[in-house]
Amino acid sequence: MGSLIHYMLASYTRSYRYFAPIAFMLISVVFIYSYRPNPIMDSYAVTAAFLFVGSAWLGLNFLNHDQGRQTMLLIVHSGKAIRYYAAQYLTVTLLSILFSLFAVLYPIAFGMFDKPITLSQFVLGYLGHAALSLLGISISVFFQFGFMENQGRAAGLLLIVIVISLAGQSIVQDDLAYLRMIPYVLPPVSVMIDMLIHADERSRAMLFMTLTYTFIYSFILLAVYLWTACRKDAATMIRKVG
């Protein structure tokens, strides 16, 4: 698994396709903190939202960078298809986790907040960024070339999902109980952002449940992706063998 991840990272960096999504994430964070002072959790909510968008872009960009030309060869060398797809996911997740750390540490290192940050705010901020990064990647895997050959359409659909996810709570204006569940059924980006903004008013149990729900949502998407990708891969091999 380690050698697979190392190979995928080397292959991706040689393609130079990483520049746009990574530049977007770095510039977004620096731009948000271009003025001081900034409120801690409100600022973290904004950078977490940008990181969600950047991670979805990075995931799609990473998974498409060789357009499946080496897929079969790497699956054979890795021994199992699930090992190959899991390595893909872990590689892009490692990149996003690093950017999550950057987004949380940058304002602290340069003194951009209006007051000293507490340990609980730091931990909550980092977990919020990591959760939304993971969610962005977990969504993007279903729009890669192997799933949708028309990449123009795939990029448009991914953008729609991103916008709806960000606006989840604001598009539900009715007080009907069943409508309040919509932001939780959609990728829970708006729920996480709302939690970060109102972290001081929420109980620890509520913060824990929101974080846990977002991570579980991502892991379910990952499980569906691995199951679907392995079945697609097996079907392709069977078709080629005849």
Coordinates of C-alpha atoms in Angstrom, one line a residue:
M1 CA 0.0 0.0 0.0
G2 CA 2.8 2.4 0.9
S3 CA 4.6 1.9 -2.4
L4 CA 1.3 2.3 -4.3
I5 CA 0.7 5.6 -2.6
H6 CA 4.3 6.8 -3.3
Y7 CA 3.9 5.9 -6.9
M8 CA 0.5 7.7 -7.3
L9 CA 1.9 10.8 -5.6
A10 CA 4.9 10.8 -8.0
S11 CA 2.7 10.2 -11.0
Y12 CA 0.4 13.1 -10.0
T13 CA 3.1 15.6 -9.3
R14 CA 4.8 14.8 -12.6
S15 CA 1.5 15.6 -14.4
Y16 CA 1.4 19.2 -13.1
R17 CA -2.4 19.0 -13.0
Y18 CA -2.2 19.6 -9.2
F19 CA -1.4 23.3 -9.6
A20 CA -4.9 24.7 -10.0
P21 CA -6.8 23.0 -7.1
I22 CA -3.8 23.4 -4.7
A23 CA -3.4 27.0 -5.6
F24 CA -7.1 27.6 -5.1
M25 CA -6.9 26.1 -1.5
L26 CA -3.8 28.0 -0.6
I27 CA -4.9 31.4 -2.0
S28 CA -8.4 31.1 -0.5
V29 CA -6.9 30.7 3.0
V30 CA -4.4 33.5 2.6
F31 CA -7.1 35.7 1.1
I32 CA -9.6 35.1 4.0
Y33 CA -6.9 36.2 6.5
S34 CA -5.6 39.2 4.4
Y35 CA -7.0 41.5 7.1
R36 CA -6.9 41.2 10.9
P37 CA -8.4 40.7 13.4
N38 CA -10.7 37.8 12.5
P39 CA -13.2 35.8 14.7
I40 CA -11.9 32.3 15.3
M41 CA -14.7 29.9 14.6
D42 CA -16.5 32.1 11.9
S43 CA -13.2 32.2 10.0
Y44 CA -12.7 28.5 10.4
A45 CA -16.2 27.9 9.0
V46 CA -15.3 29.9 5.8
T47 CA -12.0 28.2 5.2
A48 CA -13.5 24.8 5.9
A49 CA -16.1 25.6 3.1
F50 CA -13.4 26.6 0.7
L51 CA -11.5 23.4 1.6
F52 CA -14.5 21.3 0.8
V53 CA -14.7 22.8 -2.7
G54 CA -10.9 22.5 -3.2
S55 CA -10.8 18.9 -2.0
A56 CA -13.6 17.9 -4.4
W57 CA -11.7 19.6 -7.2
L58 CA -8.4 18.0 -6.1
G59 CA -10.1 14.6 -5.9
L60 CA -11.6 14.8 -9.4
N61 CA -8.3 16.2 -10.7
F62 CA -6.2 13.4 -9.1
L63 CA -8.4 10.5 -10.1
N64 CA -8.5 11.7 -13.8
H65 CA -4.8 12.6 -14.1
D66 CA -3.9 9.4 -16.0
Q67 CA -7.5 8.7 -17.3
G68 CA -7.2 5.0 -16.4
R69 CA -4.3 4.2 -18.7
Q70 CA -2.4 2.4 -15.9
T71 CA -5.3 1.1 -13.9
M72 CA -5.2 -2.5 -15.0
L73 CA -1.5 -2.7 -14.7
L74 CA -1.5 -1.3 -11.2
I75 CA -4.4 -3.5 -10.1
V76 CA -2.4 -6.6 -11.2
H77 CA 0.7 -5.4 -9.4
S78 CA -1.2 -4.5 -6.2
G79 CA -2.9 -8.0 -6.1
K80 CA -6.4 -6.8 -5.5
A81 CA -8.6 -4.1 -7.1
I82 CA -9.8 -2.9 -3.7
R83 CA -6.2 -2.3 -2.6
Y84 CA -5.6 -0.1 -5.7
Y85 CA -8.8 2.0 -5.2
A86 CA -8.2 2.3 -1.5
A87 CA -4.6 3.5 -2.2
Q88 CA -6.1 6.1 -4.6
Y89 CA -8.4 7.4 -2.0
L90 CA -5.8 7.4 0.8
T91 CA -3.3 9.3 -1.4
V92 CA -5.7 12.2 -2.1
T93 CA -6.9 12.1 1.5
L94 CA -3.4 12.6 2.7
L95 CA -3.0 15.7 0.6
S96 CA -6.2 17.2 1.9
I97 CA -5.4 16.4 5.5
L98 CA -2.1 18.4 5.0
F99 CA -4.1 21.4 3.6
S100 CA -6.5 21.1 6.5
L101 CA -3.6 21.5 8.8
F102 CA -2.3 24.5 6.9
A103 CA -5.8 26.2 7.0
V104 CA -6.0 25.8 10.8
L105 CA -2.3 26.7 11.6
Y106 CA -1.8 29.6 9.2
P107 CA -3.9 32.2 11.1
I108 CA -2.4 31.0 14.4
A109 CA 1.2 31.3 13.1
F110 CA 0.6 34.8 11.8
G111 CA -1.6 36.1 14.7
M112 CA -4.7 36.7 12.5
F113 CA -7.3 36.0 15.2
D114 CA -8.9 38.6 17.4
K115 CA -8.1 36.7 20.6
P116 CA -5.9 33.7 21.7
I117 CA -7.3 30.3 20.4
T118 CA -8.1 27.6 22.9
L119 CA -7.1 24.0 22.5
S120 CA -10.8 22.9 22.1
Q121 CA -11.3 25.5 19.3
F122 CA -8.2 24.3 17.6
V123 CA -9.2 20.6 17.8
L124 CA -12.8 21.4 16.7
G125 CA -11.5 23.6 13.8
Y126 CA -9.1 20.9 12.5
L127 CA -11.7 18.1 12.7
G128 CA -14.2 20.3 10.9
H129 CA -11.7 21.0 8.1
A130 CA -10.7 17.4 7.9
A131 CA -14.3 16.2 7.8
L132 CA -15.3 18.5 5.0
S133 CA -12.1 17.7 3.1
L134 CA -12.9 14.0 3.3
L135 CA -16.5 14.7 2.3
G136 CA -15.4 16.7 -0.8
I137 CA -13.1 13.8 -1.9
S138 CA -15.8 11.2 -1.2
I139 CA -18.2 13.0 -3.5
S140 CA -15.7 13.6 -6.3
V141 CA -14.9 9.9 -6.8
F142 CA -18.3 9.4 -8.4
F143 CA -17.6 12.0 -11.1
Q144 CA -14.2 10.7 -12.3
F145 CA -13.7 9.6 -15.9
G146 CA -14.2 5.9 -15.0
F147 CA -17.8 6.7 -13.9
M148 CA -18.7 9.5 -16.3
E149 CA -16.9 9.7 -19.6
N150 CA -18.3 13.1 -20.5
Q151 CA -16.1 15.2 -18.1
G152 CA -17.8 18.4 -19.0
R153 CA -21.1 17.0 -17.8
A154 CA -19.3 15.4 -14.8
A155 CA -17.8 18.8 -13.7
G156 CA -21.1 20.5 -14.1
L157 CA -22.9 17.9 -12.0
L158 CA -20.2 18.0 -9.3
L159 CA -20.5 21.8 -9.2
I160 CA -24.3 21.5 -8.7
V161 CA -23.8 19.0 -5.9
I162 CA -21.3 21.3 -4.2
V163 CA -23.6 24.3 -4.4
I164 CA -26.6 22.4 -3.1
S165 CA -24.5 21.0 -0.3
L166 CA -23.2 24.4 0.7
A167 CA -26.7 25.9 0.6
G168 CA -28.4 22.9 2.3
Q169 CA -29.8 24.8 5.3
S170 CA -30.6 28.0 3.6
I171 CA -32.8 26.3 0.9
V172 CA -35.0 24.8 3.7
Q173 CA -37.1 27.7 4.8
D174 CA -40.2 25.8 6.0
D175 CA -40.6 24.7 9.6
L176 CA -42.0 21.3 8.7
A177 CA -40.1 18.6 10.6
Y178 CA -39.4 16.3 7.6
L179 CA -37.9 19.2 5.6
R180 CA -35.4 19.9 8.4
M181 CA -33.8 16.5 7.5
I182 CA -32.9 17.6 4.0
P183 CA -29.5 19.2 5.0
Y184 CA -28.6 15.9 6.6
V185 CA -29.7 13.8 3.6
L186 CA -27.7 16.0 1.3
P187 CA -23.9 16.0 1.9
P188 CA -23.9 17.7 5.4
V189 CA -21.7 20.6 4.5
S190 CA -24.1 23.3 5.6
V191 CA -24.7 21.4 8.9
M192 CA -20.9 21.4 9.6
I193 CA -20.5 25.0 8.7
D194 CA -23.4 26.0 10.9
M195 CA -21.9 23.9 13.8
L196 CA -18.5 25.7 13.4
I197 CA -20.2 29.2 13.4
H198 CA -22.3 28.4 16.5
A199 CA -19.8 26.1 18.3
D200 CA -19.9 28.3 21.4
E201 CA -23.7 27.8 21.7
R202 CA -23.8 24.0 21.1
S203 CA -23.3 21.3 23.7
R204 CA -20.3 19.0 23.4
A205 CA -22.6 16.1 22.6
M206 CA -24.1 18.0 19.6
L207 CA -20.6 18.9 18.3
F208 CA -19.5 15.3 18.6
M209 CA -22.6 14.0 16.8
T210 CA -22.2 16.5 14.0
L211 CA -18.6 15.6 13.4
T212 CA -19.3 11.9 13.7
Y213 CA -22.2 12.1 11.3
T214 CA -20.1 13.9 8.7
F215 CA -17.3 11.3 8.9
I216 CA -19.8 8.4 8.8
Y217 CA -21.4 10.0 5.7
S218 CA -18.0 10.1 4.0
F219 CA -17.2 6.6 4.9
I220 CA -20.5 5.3 3.5
L221 CA -19.8 7.1 0.3
L222 CA -16.3 5.5 0.3
A223 CA -17.8 2.0 0.9
V224 CA -20.2 2.5 -2.0
Y225 CA -17.4 3.7 -4.2
L226 CA -15.1 0.8 -3.4
W227 CA -17.9 -1.7 -4.0
T228 CA -19.0 -0.1 -7.3
A229 CA -15.4 0.4 -8.6
C230 CA -14.4 -3.2 -7.9
R231 CA -17.6 -4.5 -9.6
K232 CA -17.0 -2.3 -12.6
D233 CA -13.4 -3.4 -12.8
A234 CA -14.4 -7.1 -12.6
A235 CA -17.0 -6.6 -15.3
T236 CA -14.5 -4.9 -17.6
M237 CA -12.0 -7.7 -17.1
I238 CA -14.6 -10.4 -17.8
R239 CA -15.7 -8.5 -20.9
K240 CA -12.2 -8.3 -22.2
V241 CA -11.5 -11.9 -21.5
G242 CA -14.8 -12.8 -23.2

